[in-house]
Short mmCIF file of C-alpha atoms in Angstrom, two decimals:
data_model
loop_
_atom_site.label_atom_id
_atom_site.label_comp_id
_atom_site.label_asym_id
_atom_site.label_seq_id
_atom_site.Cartn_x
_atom_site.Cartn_y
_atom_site.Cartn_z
CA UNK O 1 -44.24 74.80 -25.01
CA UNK O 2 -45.28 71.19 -24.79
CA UNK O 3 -45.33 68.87 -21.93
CA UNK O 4 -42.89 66.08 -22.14
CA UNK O 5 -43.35 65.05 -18.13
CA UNK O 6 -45.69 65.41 -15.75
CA UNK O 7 -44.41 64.92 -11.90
CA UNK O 8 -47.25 66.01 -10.34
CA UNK O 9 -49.78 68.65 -10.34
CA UNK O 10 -47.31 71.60 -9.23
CA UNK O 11 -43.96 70.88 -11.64
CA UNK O 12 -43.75 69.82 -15.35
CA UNK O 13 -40.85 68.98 -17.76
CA UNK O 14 -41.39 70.48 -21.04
CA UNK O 15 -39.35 71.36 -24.52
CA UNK O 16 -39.66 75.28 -24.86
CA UNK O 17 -40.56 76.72 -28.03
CA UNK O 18 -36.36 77.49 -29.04
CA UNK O 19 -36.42 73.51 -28.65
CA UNK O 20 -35.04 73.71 -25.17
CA UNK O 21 -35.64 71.51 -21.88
CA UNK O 22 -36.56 73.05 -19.06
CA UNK O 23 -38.82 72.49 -15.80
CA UNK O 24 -41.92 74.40 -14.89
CA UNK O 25 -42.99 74.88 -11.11
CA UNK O 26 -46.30 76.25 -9.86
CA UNK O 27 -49.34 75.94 -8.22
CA UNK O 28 -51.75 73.91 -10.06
CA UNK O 29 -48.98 74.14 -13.24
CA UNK O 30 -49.26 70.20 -14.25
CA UNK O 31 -53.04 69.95 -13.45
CA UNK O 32 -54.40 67.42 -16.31
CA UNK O 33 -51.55 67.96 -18.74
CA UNK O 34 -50.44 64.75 -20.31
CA UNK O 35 -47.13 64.42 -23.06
CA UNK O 36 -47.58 66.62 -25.80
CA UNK O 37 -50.04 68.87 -24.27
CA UNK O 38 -49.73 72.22 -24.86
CA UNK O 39 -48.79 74.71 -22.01
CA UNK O 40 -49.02 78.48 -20.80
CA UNK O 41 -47.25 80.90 -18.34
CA UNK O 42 -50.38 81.47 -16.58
CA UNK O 43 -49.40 79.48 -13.31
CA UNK O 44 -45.50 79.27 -13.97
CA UNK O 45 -43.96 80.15 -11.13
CA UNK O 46 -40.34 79.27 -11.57
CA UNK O 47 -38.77 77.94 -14.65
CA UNK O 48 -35.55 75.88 -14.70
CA UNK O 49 -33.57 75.06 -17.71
CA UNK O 50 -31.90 72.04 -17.30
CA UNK O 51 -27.92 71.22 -18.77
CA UNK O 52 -27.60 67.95 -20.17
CA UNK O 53 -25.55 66.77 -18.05
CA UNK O 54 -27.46 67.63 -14.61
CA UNK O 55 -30.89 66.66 -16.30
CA UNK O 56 -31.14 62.95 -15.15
CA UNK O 57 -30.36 64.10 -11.66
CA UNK O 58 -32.84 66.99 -11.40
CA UNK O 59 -35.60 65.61 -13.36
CA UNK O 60 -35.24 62.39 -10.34
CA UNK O 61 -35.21 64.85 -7.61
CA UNK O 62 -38.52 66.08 -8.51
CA UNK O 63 -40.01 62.92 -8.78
CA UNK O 64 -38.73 62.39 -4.97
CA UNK O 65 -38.94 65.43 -3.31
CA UNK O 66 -41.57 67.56 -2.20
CA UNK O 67 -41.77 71.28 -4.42
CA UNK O 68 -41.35 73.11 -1.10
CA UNK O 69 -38.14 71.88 -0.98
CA UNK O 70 -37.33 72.61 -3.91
CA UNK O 71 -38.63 76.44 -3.40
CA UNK O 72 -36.69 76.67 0.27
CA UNK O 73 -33.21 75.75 -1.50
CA UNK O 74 -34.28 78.14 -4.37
CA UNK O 75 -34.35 81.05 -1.87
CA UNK O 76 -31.39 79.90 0.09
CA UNK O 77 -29.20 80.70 -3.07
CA UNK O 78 -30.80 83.67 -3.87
CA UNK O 79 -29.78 85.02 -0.48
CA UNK O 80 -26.37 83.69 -0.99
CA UNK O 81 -26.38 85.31 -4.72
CA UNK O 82 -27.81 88.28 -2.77
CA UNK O 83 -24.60 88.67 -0.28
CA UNK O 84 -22.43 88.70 -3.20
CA UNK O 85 -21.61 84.78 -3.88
CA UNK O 86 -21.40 83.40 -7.41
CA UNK O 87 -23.74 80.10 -6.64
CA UNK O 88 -23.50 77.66 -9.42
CA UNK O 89 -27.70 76.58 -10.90
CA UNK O 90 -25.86 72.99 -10.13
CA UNK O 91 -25.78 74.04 -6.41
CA UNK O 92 -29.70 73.58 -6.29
CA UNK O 93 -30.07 69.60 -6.96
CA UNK O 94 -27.60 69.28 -4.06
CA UNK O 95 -28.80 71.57 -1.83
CA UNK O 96 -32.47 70.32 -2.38
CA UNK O 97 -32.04 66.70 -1.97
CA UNK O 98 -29.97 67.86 1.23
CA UNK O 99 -32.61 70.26 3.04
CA UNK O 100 -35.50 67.21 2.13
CA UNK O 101 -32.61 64.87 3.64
CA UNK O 102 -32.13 66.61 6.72
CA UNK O 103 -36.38 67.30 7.45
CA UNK O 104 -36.81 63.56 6.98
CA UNK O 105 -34.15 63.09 9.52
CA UNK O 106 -35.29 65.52 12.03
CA UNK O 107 -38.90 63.95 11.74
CA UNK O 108 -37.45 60.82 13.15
CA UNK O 109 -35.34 62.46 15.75
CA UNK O 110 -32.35 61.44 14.37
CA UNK O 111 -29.44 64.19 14.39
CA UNK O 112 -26.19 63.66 12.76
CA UNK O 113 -23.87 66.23 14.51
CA UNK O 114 -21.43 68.18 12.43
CA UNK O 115 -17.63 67.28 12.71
CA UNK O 116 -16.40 70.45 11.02
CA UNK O 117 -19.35 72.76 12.42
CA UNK O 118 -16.31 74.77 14.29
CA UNK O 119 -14.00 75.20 10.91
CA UNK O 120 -17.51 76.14 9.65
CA UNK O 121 -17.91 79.35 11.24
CA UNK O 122 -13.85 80.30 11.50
CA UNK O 123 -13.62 80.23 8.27
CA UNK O 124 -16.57 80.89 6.80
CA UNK O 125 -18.53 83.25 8.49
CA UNK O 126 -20.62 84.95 5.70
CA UNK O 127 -21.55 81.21 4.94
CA UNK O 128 -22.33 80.08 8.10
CA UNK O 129 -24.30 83.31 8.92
CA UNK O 130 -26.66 82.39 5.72
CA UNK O 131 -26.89 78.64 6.85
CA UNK O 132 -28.22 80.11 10.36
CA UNK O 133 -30.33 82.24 8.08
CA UNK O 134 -31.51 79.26 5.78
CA UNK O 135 -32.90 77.40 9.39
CA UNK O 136 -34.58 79.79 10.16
CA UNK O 137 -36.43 80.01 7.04
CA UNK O 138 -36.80 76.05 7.01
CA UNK O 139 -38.96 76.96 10.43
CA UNK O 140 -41.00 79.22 9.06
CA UNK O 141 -41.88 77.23 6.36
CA UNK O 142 -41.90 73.57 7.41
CA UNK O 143 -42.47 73.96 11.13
CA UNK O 144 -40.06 71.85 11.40
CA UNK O 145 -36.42 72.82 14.04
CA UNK O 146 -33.27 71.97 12.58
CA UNK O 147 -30.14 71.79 14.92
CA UNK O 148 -27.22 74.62 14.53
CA UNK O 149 -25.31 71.90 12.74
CA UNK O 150 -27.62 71.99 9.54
CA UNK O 151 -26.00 75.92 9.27
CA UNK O 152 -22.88 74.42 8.80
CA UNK O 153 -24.01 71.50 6.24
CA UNK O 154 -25.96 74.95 4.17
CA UNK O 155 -23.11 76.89 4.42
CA UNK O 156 -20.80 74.30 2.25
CA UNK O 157 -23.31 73.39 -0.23
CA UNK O 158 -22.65 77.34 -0.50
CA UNK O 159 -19.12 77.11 -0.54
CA UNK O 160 -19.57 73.82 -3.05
CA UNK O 161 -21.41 76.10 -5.35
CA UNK O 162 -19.26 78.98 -5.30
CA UNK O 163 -15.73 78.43 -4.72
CA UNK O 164 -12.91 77.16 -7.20
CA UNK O 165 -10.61 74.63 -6.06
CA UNK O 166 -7.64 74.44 -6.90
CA UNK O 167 -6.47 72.92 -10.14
CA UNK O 168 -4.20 70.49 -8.25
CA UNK O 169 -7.18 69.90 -5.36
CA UNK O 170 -9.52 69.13 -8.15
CA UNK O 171 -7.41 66.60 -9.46
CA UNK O 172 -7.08 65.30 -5.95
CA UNK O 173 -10.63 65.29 -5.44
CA UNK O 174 -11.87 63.13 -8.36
CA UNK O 175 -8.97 60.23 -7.83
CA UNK O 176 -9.84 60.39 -3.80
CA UNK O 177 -13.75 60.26 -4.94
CA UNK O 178 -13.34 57.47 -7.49
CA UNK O 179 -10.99 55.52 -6.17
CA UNK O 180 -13.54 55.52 -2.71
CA UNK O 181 -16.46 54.23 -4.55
CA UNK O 182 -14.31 51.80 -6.69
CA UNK O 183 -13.63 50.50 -3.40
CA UNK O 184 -16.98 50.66 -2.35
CA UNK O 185 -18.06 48.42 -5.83
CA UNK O 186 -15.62 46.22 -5.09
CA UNK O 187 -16.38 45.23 -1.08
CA UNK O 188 -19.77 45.83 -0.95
CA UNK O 189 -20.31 43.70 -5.03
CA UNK O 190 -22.05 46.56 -6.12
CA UNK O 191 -22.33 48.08 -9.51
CA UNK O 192 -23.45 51.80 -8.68
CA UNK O 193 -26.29 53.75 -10.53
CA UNK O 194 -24.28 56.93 -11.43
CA UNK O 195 -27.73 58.72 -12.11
CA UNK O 196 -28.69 57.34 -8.32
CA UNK O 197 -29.38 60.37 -5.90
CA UNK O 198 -27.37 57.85 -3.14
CA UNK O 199 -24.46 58.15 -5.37
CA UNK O 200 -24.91 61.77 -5.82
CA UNK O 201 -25.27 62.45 -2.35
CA UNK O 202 -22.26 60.19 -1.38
CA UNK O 203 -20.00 61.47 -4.11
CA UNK O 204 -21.20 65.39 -2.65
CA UNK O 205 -19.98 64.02 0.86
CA UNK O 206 -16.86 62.76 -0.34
CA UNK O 207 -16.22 66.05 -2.48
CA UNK O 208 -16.53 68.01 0.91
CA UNK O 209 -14.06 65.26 2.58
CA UNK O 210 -11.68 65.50 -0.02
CA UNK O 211 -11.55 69.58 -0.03
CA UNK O 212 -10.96 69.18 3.33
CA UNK O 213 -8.23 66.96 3.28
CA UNK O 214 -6.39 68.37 1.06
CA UNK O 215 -6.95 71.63 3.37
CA UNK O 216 -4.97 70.37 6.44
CA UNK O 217 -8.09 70.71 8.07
CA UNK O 218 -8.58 67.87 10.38
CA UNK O 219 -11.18 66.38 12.80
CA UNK O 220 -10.63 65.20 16.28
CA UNK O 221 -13.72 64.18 18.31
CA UNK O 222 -15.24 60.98 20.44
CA UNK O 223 -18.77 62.11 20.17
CA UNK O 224 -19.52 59.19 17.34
CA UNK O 225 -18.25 56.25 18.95
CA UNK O 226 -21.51 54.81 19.41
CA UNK O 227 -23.01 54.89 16.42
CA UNK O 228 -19.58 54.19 14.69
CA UNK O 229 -20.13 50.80 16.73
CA UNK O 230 -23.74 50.20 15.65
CA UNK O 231 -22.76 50.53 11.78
CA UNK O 232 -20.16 48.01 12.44
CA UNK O 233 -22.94 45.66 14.04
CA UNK O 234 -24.53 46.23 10.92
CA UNK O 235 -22.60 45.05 8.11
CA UNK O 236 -19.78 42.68 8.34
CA UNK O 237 -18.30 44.01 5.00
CA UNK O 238 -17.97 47.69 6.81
CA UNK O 239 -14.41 46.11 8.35
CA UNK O 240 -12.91 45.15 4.87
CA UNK O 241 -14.05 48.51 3.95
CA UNK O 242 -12.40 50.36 6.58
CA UNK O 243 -9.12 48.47 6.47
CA UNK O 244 -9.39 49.06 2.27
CA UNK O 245 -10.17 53.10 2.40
CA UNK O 246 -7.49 54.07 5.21
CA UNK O 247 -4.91 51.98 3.01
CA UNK O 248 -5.65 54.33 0.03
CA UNK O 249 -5.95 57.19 1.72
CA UNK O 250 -2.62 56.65 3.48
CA UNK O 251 -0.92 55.19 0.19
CA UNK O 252 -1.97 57.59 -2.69
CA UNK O 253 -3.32 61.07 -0.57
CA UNK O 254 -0.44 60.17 2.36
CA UNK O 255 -3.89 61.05 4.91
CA UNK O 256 -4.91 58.86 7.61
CA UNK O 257 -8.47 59.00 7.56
CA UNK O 258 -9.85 58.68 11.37
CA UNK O 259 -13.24 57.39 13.06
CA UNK O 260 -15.19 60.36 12.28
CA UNK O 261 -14.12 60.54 8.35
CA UNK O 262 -14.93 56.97 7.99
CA UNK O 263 -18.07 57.33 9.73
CA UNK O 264 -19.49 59.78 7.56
CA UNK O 265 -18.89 57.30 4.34
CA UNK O 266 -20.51 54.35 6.07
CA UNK O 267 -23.29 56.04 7.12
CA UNK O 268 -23.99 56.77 2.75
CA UNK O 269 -22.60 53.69 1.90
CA UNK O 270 -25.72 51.60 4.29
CA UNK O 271 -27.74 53.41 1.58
CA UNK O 272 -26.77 51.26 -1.11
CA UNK O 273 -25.69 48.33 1.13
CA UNK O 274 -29.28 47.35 2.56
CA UNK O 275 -31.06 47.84 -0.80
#
């Protein structure tokens, strides 16, 4: 195999002797190895092979995000794959930049509570009872306590992974996800990195939002006026916005999107707005 990227000393990109690409992780794995160096199995601990499509994504992940991340989210869908669920490889970019998301957060004491935590663990109880599972393990590893809510964020990236839509929902989804960051271009003047991990974690968000929308599973809660405020403060585009998405919503999906929905979007969308 021969070294085509080095990320640090502990994960590698390389093209594999069939001529294919693929990621090496391990202790010590990328110590001194520069393009077109030659490389063993000796300290390979986990190889990836990488689609085209997903390869821009992972290879920026790695470059961002700690390898113990990386190895927590691997295990999380191992138990899942364990307990019977077919978990996509795709499933591990999202999950990954989510569990690194989430111990950032919890470093700085900020919590974002879970709106559908409830629906969570009604209707997805083998999920949920991984995600409680997956916190645990986070604990053990990082030292680091996340809140019961993270369960519920685990348990969909599971149920991302593994369950099929709908034809009809998918269709749904990708005009209710497009047509949100067309909007989001168009307020905000922004021409969007599609390769951006802000894009690919707001475009996961609004996949989740759209599933459940189109699921007659709705929100009701006042436990985010305050910060719904404070991101108003923030930006005096976030009104156009808001008055712009609930039109949509209400026009093509026939769904009036409330506080908590549009929360959730604003709270990505300062991602790309204070850059």
């Amino acid at each position: 195999m021969k070294v085509t990227r080095t990320f640090n000393n502990n994960a590698v990109a390389v093209i594999t002797d069939d001529n294919k690409d693929a990621v090496l992780l391990g202790s010590g794995v990328g110590f001194g190895k520069r393009v077109n160096d030659s490389i063993g199995m000796e300290k390979v601990e986990k190889i990836y092979y990488i689609q085209d499509d997903m390869q821009t994504k992972f290879l920026q992940l790695l470059e961002n995000t700690a390898k113990d991340y990386l190895v927590i989210a691997e295990k999380i869908l191992e138990k899942a794959k364990t307990a019977g669920f077919n978990v996509q490889t795709h499933g591990i970019i999202s999950l990954t930049d989510h569990i690194a998301f989430a111990i950032t957060r919890a470093k700085e004491n900020i919590f974002l509570p879970n709106l559908i935590l409830n629906e969570v663990k009604a209707l997805y109880k083998e999920e949920y009872a991984i995600g409680l599972w997956a916190i645990d393990l986070i604990k053990n590893e990082t030292s680091i306590q996340l809140p019961e809510d993270e369960a519920g964020y685990i348990a969909l990236h599971i149920i991302n992974s593994s369950h099929n839509q709908t034809p009809d929902n998918t269709v749904y989804t990708v005009k209710f996800i497009q047509g949100t960051m067309d909007i989001i271009e168009e307020v905000y003047q922004l021409k969007l990195d599609k390769d951006d991990l802000n894009y690919f974690r707001i475009t996961t968000h609004l996949k989740f939002l759209a599933q459940r929308i189109f699921s007659d599973q709705l929100i009701q809660t006042n436990e985010t006026e305050e910060l719904y405020q404070y991101l108003l403060k923030t930006n005096s585009k976030h009104d156009e916005f808001i008055v712009k998405i609930r039109e949509f919503s209400e026009t093509i999906f026939n769904h009036q999107l409330n506080q908590q929905e549009i929360l959730y979007i604003l709270i990505h969308i300062t991602k790309f707005s204070t850059k």
